[in-house]
Short mmCIF file of C-alpha atoms in Angstrom, two decimals:
data_model
loop_
_atom_site.label_atom_id
_atom_site.label_comp_id
_atom_site.label_asym_id
_atom_site.label_seq_id
_atom_site.Cartn_x
_atom_site.Cartn_y
_atom_site.Cartn_z
CA MET A 405 243.26 91.35 -30.65
CA ARG A 406 243.37 87.57 -30.29
CA VAL A 407 244.22 85.83 -33.56
CA TYR A 408 243.78 82.03 -34.46
CA GLY A 409 244.28 80.35 -37.79
CA VAL A 410 242.64 77.83 -39.65
CA THR A 411 245.17 76.34 -42.11
CA GLY A 412 245.61 73.31 -44.40
CA TRP A 413 246.05 72.25 -47.93
CA LYS A 414 243.55 72.84 -50.64
CA ASN A 415 240.26 70.90 -50.52
CA THR A 416 240.62 69.99 -46.96
CA GLY A 417 237.75 71.77 -45.48
CA LYS A 418 239.10 75.04 -44.20
CA THR A 419 236.32 77.41 -45.44
CA GLY A 420 233.69 75.11 -44.22
CA LEU A 421 235.45 75.00 -40.68
CA MET A 422 235.98 78.80 -40.76
CA GLU A 423 232.00 79.31 -41.49
CA ARG A 424 231.06 76.66 -38.60
CA LEU A 425 233.54 78.47 -36.22
CA VAL A 426 232.57 82.00 -36.85
CA SER A 427 228.82 80.85 -36.23
CA GLU A 428 229.63 78.88 -33.11
CA ILE A 429 231.95 81.58 -31.54
CA SER A 430 229.79 84.63 -32.58
CA GLY A 431 226.76 82.58 -31.36
CA ARG A 432 228.42 82.66 -27.87
CA GLY A 433 228.45 86.41 -27.84
CA TYR A 434 232.06 87.08 -28.84
CA GLY A 435 232.88 89.55 -31.75
CA VAL A 436 234.67 87.60 -34.37
CA SER A 437 236.15 88.96 -37.77
CA THR A 438 237.94 87.04 -40.39
CA ILE A 439 240.83 87.35 -42.89
CA LYS A 440 241.17 85.15 -45.76
CA HIS A 441 244.48 84.90 -47.64
CA ALA A 442 244.21 83.95 -51.27
CA HIS A 443 247.22 82.71 -53.29
CA HIS A 444 245.67 83.69 -56.51
CA GLY A 445 244.55 87.11 -57.63
CA VAL A 446 241.14 87.95 -56.23
CA ASP A 447 238.69 90.68 -57.44
CA VAL A 448 235.67 91.66 -55.43
CA ASP A 449 234.55 94.08 -58.10
CA GLN A 450 232.93 93.45 -61.49
CA PRO A 451 233.89 95.07 -64.79
CA GLY A 452 231.60 97.72 -65.79
CA ARG A 453 230.58 98.66 -62.09
CA ASP A 454 231.28 102.22 -61.09
CA SER A 455 233.66 101.19 -58.47
CA TYR A 456 235.66 99.07 -60.76
CA ARG A 457 235.78 101.93 -63.27
CA HIS A 458 237.30 104.10 -60.36
CA ARG A 459 239.99 101.54 -59.80
CA ALA A 460 240.66 101.04 -63.51
CA ALA A 461 241.15 104.83 -63.67
CA GLY A 462 243.95 104.63 -61.24
CA ALA A 463 242.43 105.27 -57.82
CA GLN A 464 244.69 103.84 -55.15
CA GLU A 465 241.64 103.24 -52.84
CA VAL A 466 237.88 102.79 -53.51
CA LEU A 467 235.58 102.77 -50.50
CA LEU A 468 232.05 101.38 -51.69
CA ALA A 469 229.39 102.25 -49.15
CA SER A 470 225.73 101.19 -48.62
CA ALA A 471 223.18 101.08 -45.79
CA GLY A 472 224.06 97.53 -45.12
CA ARG A 473 227.87 97.42 -45.47
CA TRP A 474 231.09 98.90 -46.75
CA ALA A 475 234.02 97.65 -48.56
CA LEU A 476 237.44 99.35 -48.90
CA MET A 477 239.55 98.09 -52.05
CA HIS A 478 243.09 98.94 -51.92
CA GLU A 479 245.23 98.49 -55.09
CA LEU A 480 248.81 97.38 -54.50
CA ARG A 481 249.87 98.65 -58.09
CA GLY A 482 253.25 96.93 -57.64
CA GLN A 483 253.76 97.06 -54.02
CA ALA A 484 254.34 94.22 -51.85
CA GLU A 485 251.68 92.18 -50.45
CA PRO A 486 250.75 93.26 -46.88
CA SER A 487 251.73 91.10 -43.80
CA LEU A 488 249.25 89.35 -41.56
CA PRO A 489 250.10 92.25 -38.80
CA ASP A 490 249.65 95.01 -41.57
CA LEU A 491 246.20 93.67 -42.29
CA LEU A 492 245.22 93.05 -38.68
CA ALA A 493 246.02 96.69 -37.89
CA ARG A 494 243.17 97.54 -40.43
CA LEU A 495 240.33 95.80 -38.48
CA SER A 496 238.23 97.22 -36.02
CA PRO A 497 238.84 95.68 -32.52
CA VAL A 498 236.93 92.34 -31.72
CA ASP A 499 237.49 89.50 -29.41
CA LEU A 500 238.81 87.26 -31.76
CA VAL A 501 240.14 87.18 -35.54
CA LEU A 502 239.95 83.94 -37.31
CA VAL A 503 242.55 83.68 -40.10
CA GLU A 504 242.13 81.32 -43.15
CA GLY A 505 245.50 80.59 -44.81
CA PHE A 506 248.70 82.36 -43.85
CA LYS A 507 250.09 78.77 -43.20
CA ARG A 508 253.64 79.94 -42.49
CA GLY A 509 252.52 82.72 -40.26
CA ALA A 510 253.57 83.03 -36.49
CA HIS A 511 250.04 82.90 -35.09
CA PRO A 512 248.66 79.67 -33.75
CA LYS A 513 246.62 77.41 -36.01
CA ILE A 514 244.34 74.44 -36.30
CA GLU A 515 244.86 72.43 -39.46
CA ALA A 516 242.00 71.00 -41.33
CA HIS A 517 242.83 67.76 -42.99
CA ARG A 518 241.06 65.43 -45.22
CA GLN A 519 242.67 62.16 -46.05
CA GLU A 520 241.48 62.17 -49.60
CA ALA A 521 243.22 65.40 -50.28
CA GLY A 522 246.44 63.10 -50.37
CA ARG A 523 248.79 65.65 -48.47
CA ASP A 524 251.06 65.29 -45.77
CA LEU A 525 249.98 67.09 -42.49
CA LEU A 526 251.48 70.34 -41.86
CA ALA A 527 251.48 69.59 -38.08
CA TRP A 528 254.39 67.37 -38.56
CA THR A 529 256.89 70.21 -39.47
CA GLU A 530 254.86 73.44 -38.56
CA PRO A 531 255.29 74.21 -34.81
CA THR A 532 252.46 76.88 -34.92
CA VAL A 533 249.76 74.05 -35.77
CA ARG A 534 248.36 73.56 -32.33
CA ALA A 535 245.73 71.02 -33.17
CA VAL A 536 244.37 69.10 -36.15
CA ALA A 537 240.77 68.69 -37.26
CA SER A 538 240.32 65.63 -39.55
CA ASN A 539 237.97 63.33 -41.25
CA VAL A 540 239.94 60.34 -40.13
CA ILE A 541 241.39 59.06 -37.01
CA LEU A 542 245.21 60.16 -36.70
CA ALA A 543 247.69 58.63 -34.31
CA GLY A 544 251.15 59.81 -33.34
CA LEU A 545 250.73 63.49 -33.33
CA SER A 546 251.73 65.77 -30.41
CA VAL A 547 248.85 67.90 -30.69
CA PRO A 548 245.13 67.32 -30.00
CA VAL A 549 243.05 65.88 -32.88
CA PHE A 550 239.35 66.64 -33.29
CA GLY A 551 236.97 65.35 -35.76
CA LEU A 552 236.66 67.75 -38.79
CA ASP A 553 232.89 68.59 -37.95
CA ASP A 554 233.18 68.72 -34.04
CA THR A 555 232.92 72.42 -34.21
CA ARG A 556 231.71 72.70 -30.60
CA ALA A 557 235.05 71.00 -29.43
CA ILE A 558 237.06 73.03 -31.83
CA ALA A 559 235.62 76.46 -30.51
CA ASP A 560 236.19 75.23 -27.10
CA PHE A 561 239.68 74.61 -27.69
CA ILE A 562 240.42 77.81 -29.54
CA LEU A 563 238.63 79.99 -27.02
CA GLN A 564 240.79 78.32 -24.33
CA GLU A 565 244.04 78.72 -26.32
CA VAL A 566 243.23 82.60 -26.83
CA GLY A 567 242.26 83.07 -23.11
CA LEU A 568 238.41 83.75 -23.93
CA ALA A 569 237.07 80.41 -22.18
CA VAL A 570 235.08 80.76 -19.02
#
C-alpha cells in the first residue's frame, strides 16, 4: 500500500487537511484509508455500553459490528504501542493510506503549518517532510510550499509522489 503522512504541531490544521484530502482523493476514484495517531489516551467506547463492559471485564479484543460498520478495539494491557508498519498490516488493501501524526516516522509527509501556532517548521529538520501546506507565504525552504487550503494542488502533489497521478 502507498502511504503518505500529514504531520505538524498541534492546532496547525492537520485534521482539516486530512478531511479535505480524503474527500478530494476518494472523489477521484481512489480507495483511501486513514490512520490517526494520538499522543493521549483515546477511547472510542463509552462506559456502560456492552462493548465497554466486555473490555473492562478483561477481553483482549472486542469487535463491535452493525449493518453499517464494524470496529475492532484491541487492548494493549501493558504491551508496547504498535508501530506504524504493524498498524498498516491490519488495514485492508487500498490505493492510499493517509496517516495523521507519526511525525518522526519514515514515510513521506506534508507538514501542515499555521503561523499563529508559533512553532518552528518540522521541514527544517525532518527529511521525510516533502512539502509544507501553510497559511502564510514561506521562503527559503528546499521543499514545495502550498496554500493550506489548496487541497486540489496538495492532492495532485501527493498522488504524484506515490505514483498514482495520471
